[in-house]
Coordinates of C-alpha atoms and ligand atoms in Angstrom, one line a residue:
V1197 CA 93.2 89.8 107.6
T1198 CA 91.6 86.9 109.1
G1199 CA 89.5 85.8 105.6
S1200 CA 90.5 83.9 102.3
G1201 CA 91.2 87.6 101.1
K1202 CA 94.8 86.7 102.4
T1203 CA 95.2 83.5 101.4
Q1204 CA 94.4 84.8 97.5
V1205 CA 97.1 86.9 98.1
Y1206 CA 99.2 84.3 99.0
I1207 CA 98.3 82.0 96.0
E1208 CA 99.0 84.7 93.2
L1209 CA 102.3 85.6 94.7
T1210 CA 103.5 81.6 94.5
K1211 CA 101.9 81.9 91.0
M1212 CA 104.3 84.3 90.3
A1213 CA 107.2 83.0 91.9
L1214 CA 106.4 79.1 90.0
S1215 CA 106.3 80.8 86.9
K1216 CA 110.1 82.1 87.1
G1217 CA 110.8 78.7 88.0
M1218 CA 111.1 79.2 92.0
G1219 CA 110.0 77.7 94.6
V1220 CA 108.1 78.7 97.9
I1221 CA 107.8 78.0 101.7
V1222 CA 104.6 78.5 103.4
L1223 CA 105.2 79.1 107.0
V1224 CA 102.2 78.5 109.0
P1225 CA 101.8 78.2 112.7
E1226 CA 100.6 74.5 112.9
I1227 CA 99.8 72.8 109.5
G1228 CA 96.9 70.7 111.5
L1229 CA 95.4 73.9 112.3
T1230 CA 95.3 75.2 109.1
P1231 CA 93.5 72.9 107.1
Q1232 CA 91.8 75.6 104.8
L1233 CA 94.9 77.2 103.6
A1234 CA 96.5 73.7 102.7
A1235 CA 93.5 72.7 100.8
R1236 CA 93.4 76.1 98.6
F1237 CA 97.1 75.6 98.0
I1238 CA 96.7 71.8 96.7
H1239 CA 93.7 72.5 94.9
V1240 CA 95.7 75.1 93.2
F1241 CA 99.0 73.8 92.4
G1242 CA 98.4 69.9 92.5
D1243 CA 101.1 67.7 93.4
V1244 CA 104.1 70.2 93.4
V1245 CA 102.7 71.2 97.0
G1246 CA 104.5 69.2 99.6
L1247 CA 103.1 69.4 103.3
Y1248 CA 105.1 69.1 106.1
H1249 CA 103.8 68.0 109.9
S1250 CA 105.4 68.3 113.1
K1251 CA 104.1 65.4 113.9
F1252 CA 105.5 63.3 111.0
S1253 CA 107.5 60.3 111.6
V1254 CA 111.0 60.5 110.6
G1255 CA 109.9 58.4 107.6
E1256 CA 107.6 61.0 106.8
R1257 CA 109.9 63.9 107.0
R1258 CA 112.9 62.4 105.1
W1259 CA 110.5 61.8 102.0
V1260 CA 109.5 65.6 101.8
W1261 CA 113.1 66.4 102.3
R1262 CA 114.1 64.2 99.2
E1263 CA 111.3 65.3 97.2
A1264 CA 111.9 68.8 98.0
E1265 CA 115.4 68.6 97.2
A1266 CA 114.9 66.5 93.9
G1267 CA 113.0 69.6 92.8
R1268 CA 109.4 67.7 92.6
I1269 CA 108.0 69.5 95.6
K1270 CA 108.6 73.4 95.0
V1271 CA 105.7 74.7 97.3
V1272 CA 106.2 73.6 100.7
I1273 CA 103.1 74.1 103.5
G1274 CA 104.9 73.9 106.8
P1275 CA 105.5 74.9 110.6
R1276 CA 108.8 76.5 111.2
S1277 CA 110.9 73.3 110.9
S1278 CA 110.0 73.7 107.2
L1279 CA 112.4 76.5 107.2
F1280 CA 115.5 74.4 106.5
L1281 CA 114.1 72.0 103.8
P1282 CA 116.2 72.0 100.9
V1283 CA 113.7 73.9 98.3
N1284 CA 115.3 74.5 94.9
N1285 CA 115.7 78.3 93.6
L1286 CA 113.7 79.5 96.8
G1287 CA 112.3 82.9 95.7
L1288 CA 109.7 83.6 98.3
I1289 CA 108.8 82.8 102.0
I1290 CA 105.6 83.2 103.5
V1291 CA 105.0 83.7 107.2
D1292 CA 101.4 83.2 107.8
E1293 CA 100.1 84.5 110.9
E1294 CA 103.6 86.0 111.7
H1295 CA 102.7 87.2 115.0
D1296 CA 102.2 83.4 116.3
T1297 CA 104.3 82.4 119.3
S1298 CA 105.0 79.0 117.7
Y1299 CA 107.7 80.4 115.6
K1300 CA 110.0 80.5 118.7
Q1301 CA 111.7 77.1 119.0
S1302 CA 111.8 77.6 123.1
D1303 CA 112.1 74.2 124.5
T1304 CA 115.4 72.6 122.8
P1305 CA 118.2 73.9 121.1
P1306 CA 119.1 75.4 119.0
L1307 CA 116.6 78.3 120.0
Y1308 CA 115.4 80.2 117.2
H1309 CA 112.9 82.6 115.9
A1310 CA 111.4 81.3 112.5
R1311 CA 110.8 84.7 111.6
A1312 CA 113.8 85.8 111.8
V1313 CA 115.6 83.0 110.3
A1314 CA 113.4 83.4 107.0
I1315 CA 114.6 86.8 107.0
M1316 CA 118.0 85.6 107.2
R1317 CA 117.5 82.7 104.7
A1318 CA 115.9 85.0 102.2
K1319 CA 118.6 87.5 102.6
L1320 CA 121.6 84.6 101.6
E1321 CA 119.4 83.3 98.5
R1322 CA 118.0 86.5 97.4
A1323 CA 114.4 85.9 98.0
V1324 CA 111.5 87.8 99.4
V1325 CA 109.7 87.5 102.5
L1326 CA 106.2 88.3 103.1
L1327 CA 105.0 88.5 106.9
G1328 CA 101.0 87.9 107.1
S1329 CA 98.9 88.7 110.0
A1330 CA 96.2 90.7 110.6
T1331 CA 97.2 91.2 113.8
P1332 CA 101.3 91.8 113.6
S1333 CA 103.6 91.8 116.2
I1334 CA 104.6 94.8 117.8
E1335 CA 108.2 94.4 116.7
S1336 CA 107.3 93.6 112.9
Y1337 CA 104.9 96.5 112.9
H1338 CA 107.3 98.7 114.6
F1339 CA 109.6 98.2 111.8
A1340 CA 107.3 98.5 109.2
L1341 CA 106.6 101.9 110.4
K1342 CA 110.7 102.5 110.6
G1343 CA 110.9 101.7 107.3
R1344 CA 113.0 98.7 107.4
Y1345 CA 110.2 96.2 106.1
R1346 CA 107.6 97.5 103.5
L1347 CA 103.8 97.5 104.7
V1348 CA 101.1 96.6 102.5
V1349 CA 97.7 97.2 104.2
M1350 CA 94.7 95.0 102.2
P1351 CA 91.8 97.6 101.6
K1352 CA 88.6 96.6 103.6
K1353 CA 86.9 95.4 100.2
I1354 CA 89.6 92.6 99.3
R1355 CA 89.6 91.0 102.3
G1356 CA 86.2 90.7 103.1
Y1357 CA 86.0 92.5 106.2
K1358 CA 82.6 92.0 108.3
K1359 CA 82.1 93.6 111.7
A1360 CA 80.6 91.0 114.1
V1361 CA 78.8 92.6 116.9
V1362 CA 80.9 92.9 120.0
E1363 CA 79.7 93.0 123.6
I1364 CA 81.2 93.4 127.0
V1365 CA 79.9 91.9 130.0
D1366 CA 81.0 93.8 132.7
L1367 CA 82.1 91.0 135.5
R1368 CA 82.4 93.9 138.0
K1369 CA 78.8 94.4 137.6
S1370 CA 77.6 91.2 137.0
Q1371 CA 79.1 89.7 140.5
E1372 CA 79.2 86.1 139.0
L1373 CA 82.0 83.8 139.9
T1374 CA 80.9 80.8 137.2
P1375 CA 82.6 81.1 133.8
L1376 CA 79.3 81.7 132.1
S1377 CA 77.5 85.0 133.1
T1378 CA 73.6 85.0 132.9
R1379 CA 73.9 87.4 129.8
I1380 CA 76.2 85.1 127.7
L1381 CA 73.6 82.1 128.8
E1382 CA 70.6 84.0 127.4
E1383 CA 72.7 84.4 124.3
M1384 CA 73.5 80.8 124.3
E1385 CA 69.9 79.8 124.4
R1386 CA 69.0 82.4 121.8
T1387 CA 71.9 81.3 119.0
V1388 CA 71.1 77.1 119.8
A1389 CA 67.3 77.9 119.1
N1390 CA 68.4 79.9 115.5
G1391 CA 70.0 76.3 114.7
K1392 CA 73.3 78.2 115.1
Q1393 CA 76.9 76.7 116.8
I1394 CA 78.9 78.6 119.6
I1395 CA 82.1 78.6 120.8
L1396 CA 83.2 79.3 123.8
F1397 CA 87.3 80.5 124.3
V1398 CA 89.3 80.2 127.3
N1399 CA 92.8 81.5 127.3
L1400 CA 94.3 78.9 129.9
R1401 CA 98.2 79.2 128.3
G1402 CA 100.6 79.3 131.2
F1403 CA 97.9 79.8 133.5
A1404 CA 99.0 82.3 136.3
P1405 CA 96.6 82.5 139.4
H1406 CA 96.4 86.2 140.7
L1407 CA 94.2 88.4 142.8
Q1408 CA 91.8 90.3 141.5
C1409 CA 89.1 92.6 143.5
L1410 CA 85.5 91.6 142.7
D1411 CA 84.4 95.5 143.2
C1412 CA 87.1 97.5 141.4
G1413 CA 88.5 95.1 138.9
Y1414 CA 92.2 96.0 140.6
S1415 CA 94.8 93.5 140.2
P1416 CA 98.4 94.1 141.9
H1417 CA 101.1 94.8 139.4
C1418 CA 104.6 94.6 140.4
P1419 CA 105.9 98.4 140.7
H1420 CA 109.3 97.7 139.1
C1421 CA 107.9 95.5 136.0
S1422 CA 104.7 96.7 134.7
V1423 CA 103.2 92.9 134.9
S1424 CA 101.0 91.0 137.2
L1425 CA 101.8 89.8 140.3
T1426 CA 101.3 85.7 140.6
Y1427 CA 99.6 84.8 143.7
H1428 CA 101.1 81.8 145.6
K1429 CA 98.4 80.4 148.0
R1430 CA 100.4 78.3 150.5
E1431 CA 102.9 81.4 151.2
K1432 CA 100.1 83.7 151.0
K1433 CA 102.2 86.2 149.0
L1434 CA 102.3 88.0 145.5
K1435 CA 105.5 87.6 143.8
C1436 CA 106.9 89.2 140.7
H1437 CA 108.3 86.5 138.6
L1438 CA 110.8 89.1 136.3
C1439 CA 112.3 90.7 139.3
G1440 CA 112.1 89.1 142.5
Y1441 CA 109.7 91.8 143.9
E1442 CA 107.3 90.3 146.7
V1443 CA 104.6 91.4 148.8
P1444 CA 102.3 89.8 151.2
A1445 CA 99.0 88.9 149.9
P1446 CA 96.7 91.9 151.0
S1447 CA 93.2 90.5 152.7
T1448 CA 91.7 94.0 151.2
C1449 CA 91.6 95.7 148.1
P1450 CA 94.5 98.2 148.2
K1451 CA 92.5 100.3 145.7
C1452 CA 89.0 100.3 147.3
G1453 CA 89.2 98.8 150.5
S1454 CA 86.6 96.1 149.4
P1455 CA 87.1 92.7 151.1
R1456 CA 86.6 90.8 148.2
I1457 CA 89.9 90.5 146.5
V1458 CA 90.0 86.8 145.5
P1459 CA 92.5 84.6 143.0
I1460 CA 90.9 84.4 139.4
G1461 CA 91.3 81.4 136.6
F1462 CA 89.3 78.4 135.4
G1463 CA 89.9 76.4 132.7
T1464 CA 88.5 74.4 129.8
E1465 CA 87.2 71.3 131.6
Q1466 CA 85.0 73.2 134.0
V1467 CA 83.8 75.2 131.3
E1468 CA 82.9 72.0 129.4
S1469 CA 81.4 70.4 132.4
E1470 CA 79.1 74.2 133.4
V1471 CA 77.7 73.9 129.8
R1472 CA 76.6 69.9 130.1
R1473 CA 75.4 70.8 133.2
I1474 CA 73.3 73.4 132.4
F1475 CA 72.3 72.2 128.8
P1476 CA 72.4 68.7 129.2
K1477 CA 70.8 68.5 125.3
L1478 CA 73.8 70.4 123.8
R1479 CA 76.9 67.9 122.3
V1480 CA 80.2 69.6 123.3
V1481 CA 83.5 68.9 122.1
R1482 CA 86.6 70.7 123.8
M1483 CA 90.3 71.5 122.0
D1484 CA 92.9 72.0 124.1
M1485 CA 96.3 70.5 125.0
D1486 CA 94.8 67.3 126.4
T1487 CA 92.3 66.4 123.8
T1488 CA 94.8 67.2 120.7
R1489 CA 97.9 64.8 121.6
R1490 CA 96.9 62.2 118.9
K1491 CA 98.2 63.1 115.6
R1492 CA 94.8 64.3 113.6
A1493 CA 93.1 65.2 117.0
H1494 CA 92.8 68.6 115.7
E1495 CA 91.4 67.8 112.2
E1496 CA 88.8 65.6 114.0
I1497 CA 87.3 67.9 116.4
Y1498 CA 87.7 70.2 113.5
R1499 CA 85.5 67.7 111.4
Q1500 CA 83.3 67.1 114.0
F1501 CA 82.1 71.1 114.8
K1502 CA 82.4 71.8 110.9
T1503 CA 80.1 69.2 109.8
G1504 CA 77.8 70.2 112.9
E1505 CA 77.8 66.9 114.5
A1506 CA 78.6 69.1 118.1
D1507 CA 76.8 72.3 119.1
V1508 CA 79.2 73.7 121.5
L1509 CA 83.4 74.0 121.1
V1510 CA 85.0 75.0 124.2
G1511 CA 88.9 75.5 123.6
T1512 CA 91.8 77.3 124.3
Q1513 CA 93.7 79.6 121.5
M1514 CA 94.0 76.8 119.1
V1515 CA 90.2 77.3 118.3
V1516 CA 91.4 80.8 117.2
K1517 CA 94.4 79.8 114.6
G1518 CA 92.9 79.6 111.0
F1519 CA 89.1 78.2 111.3
D1520 CA 86.3 79.1 109.7
F1521 CA 83.2 78.1 110.8
P1522 CA 80.1 79.7 108.7
N1523 CA 77.4 78.2 110.9
V1524 CA 79.2 79.8 114.3
G1525 CA 76.4 82.5 115.6
L1526 CA 78.0 83.4 119.2
V1527 CA 81.4 82.9 120.4
G1528 CA 82.1 83.7 123.7
V1529 CA 85.4 84.9 125.2
L1530 CA 84.9 83.9 129.2
L1531 CA 87.5 86.0 130.7
A1532 CA 89.6 88.0 128.5
D1533 CA 91.6 89.3 131.7
V1534 CA 93.4 85.8 132.4
G1535 CA 95.8 86.4 129.4
L1536 CA 96.4 90.4 130.7
N1537 CA 97.6 89.4 133.9
F1538 CA 100.1 86.9 132.4
P1539 CA 103.9 87.7 133.8
D1540 CA 105.0 88.8 130.1
F1541 CA 105.5 91.9 128.9
R1542 CA 104.1 90.6 125.6
A1543 CA 100.9 90.4 127.7
N1544 CA 98.7 93.2 126.4
E1545 CA 99.8 92.4 122.9
R1546 CA 98.6 88.4 123.4
V1547 CA 94.9 89.6 124.7
F1548 CA 94.5 92.1 122.0
Q1549 CA 95.7 89.6 119.3
L1550 CA 93.7 87.0 120.4
I1551 CA 90.3 89.0 121.1
T1552 CA 90.9 90.4 117.4
Q1553 CA 91.9 87.0 115.9
V1554 CA 88.1 85.8 117.9
I1555 CA 86.2 88.5 116.6
G1556 CA 87.8 87.8 112.9
R1557 CA 85.9 83.8 113.3
I1558 CA 83.0 85.1 113.1
R1559 CA 80.3 86.3 110.0
R1560 CA 78.2 89.1 109.9
G1561 CA 74.9 88.6 111.7
G1562 CA 77.0 86.8 114.6
K1563 CA 77.7 87.9 118.0
V1564 CA 80.9 88.1 120.1
I1565 CA 80.9 88.6 123.9
V1566 CA 83.7 89.2 125.8
Q1567 CA 83.4 88.8 129.7
T1568 CA 86.0 90.9 131.7
F1569 CA 86.4 92.9 134.9
D1570 CA 89.0 95.1 133.3
P1571 CA 87.0 96.9 130.1
D1572 CA 88.5 99.7 130.1
S1573 CA 92.1 97.9 129.7
I1574 CA 93.6 99.3 126.4
A1575 CA 93.8 95.4 125.0
I1576 CA 90.5 94.9 125.7
S1577 CA 88.7 98.1 124.9
K1578 CA 91.0 98.5 121.7
A1579 CA 90.4 95.1 119.9
V1580 CA 86.4 95.6 120.9
E1581 CA 86.8 98.5 118.8
G1582 CA 88.8 97.4 116.4
D1583 CA 91.5 100.2 116.8
F1584 CA 94.7 98.4 115.7
L1585 CA 96.6 102.0 115.2
G1586 CA 95.3 103.0 118.6
F1587 CA 96.6 99.8 120.5
Y1588 CA 100.2 99.7 118.5
R1589 CA 100.6 103.5 119.6
S1590 CA 99.8 103.0 123.4
E1591 CA 101.9 99.8 123.1
L1592 CA 105.1 101.0 122.1
L1593 CA 105.1 104.0 124.3
S1594 CA 104.8 101.5 127.3
R1595 CA 107.3 99.3 125.8
Q1596 CA 109.9 102.2 125.1
K1597 CA 108.9 103.5 128.7
F1598 CA 109.7 100.1 130.4
E1599 CA 112.6 99.0 128.1
Y1600 CA 111.5 96.1 126.2
P1601 CA 111.7 95.1 122.5
P1602 CA 111.6 96.7 120.0
F1603 CA 113.6 99.1 122.1
V1604 CA 116.0 96.9 123.7
R1605 CA 117.2 93.8 122.8
L1606 CA 116.2 90.8 125.6
G1607 CA 118.3 88.1 127.0
I1608 CA 117.2 85.2 129.5
F1609 CA 120.3 83.7 131.6
E1610 CA 118.3 80.8 133.1
I1611 CA 119.8 78.9 136.0
Q1612 CA 118.2 74.8 135.9
G1613 CA 118.2 72.0 138.5
R1614 CA 116.6 69.7 140.5
S1615 CA 118.1 71.1 144.1
K1616 CA 116.2 74.4 144.5
E1617 CA 119.1 75.6 146.8
N1618 CA 121.8 75.0 144.5
V1619 CA 119.7 76.8 141.6
M1620 CA 119.5 79.7 143.8
T1621 CA 122.8 79.6 144.8
F1622 CA 124.6 79.4 141.8
A1623 CA 122.4 82.1 140.1
Y1624 CA 123.3 84.6 142.1
E1625 CA 126.8 83.8 141.8
A1626 CA 126.3 84.0 138.2
F1627 CA 124.6 87.3 138.7
Q1628 CA 127.7 88.6 140.0
I1629 CA 129.8 87.1 137.4
L1630 CA 127.4 89.0 134.8
E1631 CA 127.5 92.5 136.7
S1632 CA 131.3 92.6 136.5
S1633 CA 131.3 93.3 133.3
A1634 CA 127.8 94.4 132.2
S1635 CA 128.4 98.2 132.2
K1636 CA 131.3 97.8 129.8
F1637 CA 129.0 95.9 127.5
R1638 CA 126.3 98.3 127.8
V1639 CA 123.6 95.9 129.2
K1640 CA 121.4 96.0 132.3
L1641 CA 120.6 93.1 134.7
L1642 CA 117.5 92.3 136.0
G1643 CA 116.7 89.5 139.0
P1644 CA 117.9 86.6 139.8
A1645 CA 114.3 85.7 140.3
P1646 CA 112.6 82.5 140.1
A1647 CA 110.6 81.9 136.6
P1648 CA 107.4 82.3 136.4
I1649 CA 106.5 78.6 136.0
E1650 CA 109.5 77.9 138.8
K1651 CA 109.4 74.5 139.1
F1652 CA 109.3 72.7 135.5
K1653 CA 109.6 69.1 134.7
S1654 CA 110.7 68.3 138.6
K1655 CA 113.5 71.2 137.6
Y1656 CA 113.6 74.3 139.0
R1657 CA 114.6 77.4 137.1
W1658 CA 115.4 80.6 138.1
R1659 CA 116.3 84.0 135.8
I1660 CA 118.7 86.5 135.1
M1661 CA 117.4 89.0 132.4
L1662 CA 119.7 90.9 130.2
K1663 CA 118.6 94.3 128.1
S1664 CA 120.6 96.1 126.0
E1665 CA 120.1 99.1 123.5
H1666 CA 123.0 97.6 121.5
P1667 CA 122.2 94.4 119.4
M1668 CA 125.0 92.4 119.6
E1669 CA 126.1 93.2 123.1
I1670 CA 124.2 90.7 125.2
Q1671 CA 126.3 88.2 123.2
N1672 CA 129.5 90.3 123.4
L1673 CA 128.9 90.1 127.3
L1674 CA 127.8 86.3 127.6
K1675 CA 131.3 85.6 125.6
S1676 CA 133.8 87.6 127.8
V1677 CA 132.8 86.0 130.4
S1678 CA 132.9 82.2 132.0
F1679 CA 130.5 79.9 134.0
D1680 CA 131.6 76.9 136.2
P1681 CA 128.1 75.7 137.6
P1682 CA 128.2 72.6 139.8
S1683 CA 126.9 69.0 138.5
G1684 CA 123.7 69.1 138.2
I1685 CA 122.8 72.7 137.4
N1686 CA 122.4 73.7 133.7
I1687 CA 122.6 77.1 132.2
K1688 CA 120.2 78.0 128.9
I1689 CA 120.4 80.8 127.5
D1690 CA 117.9 82.2 125.0
I1691 CA 117.8 85.7 123.1
D1692 CA 115.0 87.9 121.6
P1693 CA 112.7 85.0 124.3
V1694 CA 109.0 84.6 123.4
D1695 CA 108.0 82.3 126.1
M1696 CA 108.5 84.4 129.1
L1697 CA 106.8 81.6 131.4
Ligands
ZN895 ZN1 109.3 93.1 139.2
ZN896 ZN1 88.9 97.1 144.6

């Protein structure tokens, strides 16, 4: 559910909790990205609502903490860290957009998933958790079907479902290498002539270049991992960043023999300058990591576009979250495949969710154009058809086949350091130590292999992947062994990883 129907359900449940004297925590992926939800809550509940912002100063955080502790704030809306606020007599935790990756803290310890912590805290305090999403995560949906969670489907009438016209531009046929196809340029002109606005969506997150055949759409994948191989330009090699498999980069397409197999990828900046070059009169704003570093920068770009001070919004997945722009006539997904080829077992799920959310952003009479080299891929075709069940069924089968969550538990044992040689050497040592006990604990090991982004903040990162069908065995294995890394080498352990890059 993308519209306001979902917010109304949240508000009714919050009313019920408050009337019983209970407190409520509403988790949102990023409060700057969900101004409407916060505004609705404040409008209905007034000053018992406290907003918590990830960019708050220490003083501002303390203030919210004290107000919640004193019981003056009864409803907290904020990102994953709000989960730890001392809300009195907690009765309800709402996790909005439960599939969102920002609920996992992956960078600094403690590494935790807010969805899991919410369920744990609710259990301890006898509260109820509501996971809300138009595109539930594969894991949550699986648990709902298995009866571990209860599934509530909102009827179409309530959620105000309106189907936008979705058109696929098959880039194999159009043979164009610019981000904006002739077809989308036509639609942009038509949209502007009608006085409507345009959103151009570029999925840039963790961009990994890959090879793609311009004639048949083929992109080389790892034979062992079901993920796309990353193209290493300098070495002219294709590498799997999960298991370490590598092959020389082919000069002709292994599938159809075409010589037109090339590295693929472009970013928001390039799209912005293309739009300015082709439509010099249009006012363009860009929303991505670079333009939103400052506090309130999201809100400012959002305001400019909402009030019509800009005609075109170019952005990454940030533009997809929680926004409602009534005057948008056209949304372009410029290269749906980019996400599809991330070396991540959730790549399909992410692409499906993104395209579904993008389509949900547009109102009746609007148009969505999805540009892709791979219109037949499950993620893209099912999102365009709006076939949730079909996608989940097929994705679950693939997860089962390749042994990924929810069928196994996953852990990543990461070795980090400034010296590549020391990192590699210790990675192989650690692998041997783990391997000596792995079978006893029914844990399967993969690797060691460089992380997809091997060098990060001037540190090299190598990984060993641990898989087990038994939920506690990875931790038990890790507890049973000890490591003695040389100086300058760090170990990072991430159970239930979300960021596979
Ligand atoms: Zn592999
Ligand atoms: Zn080909």
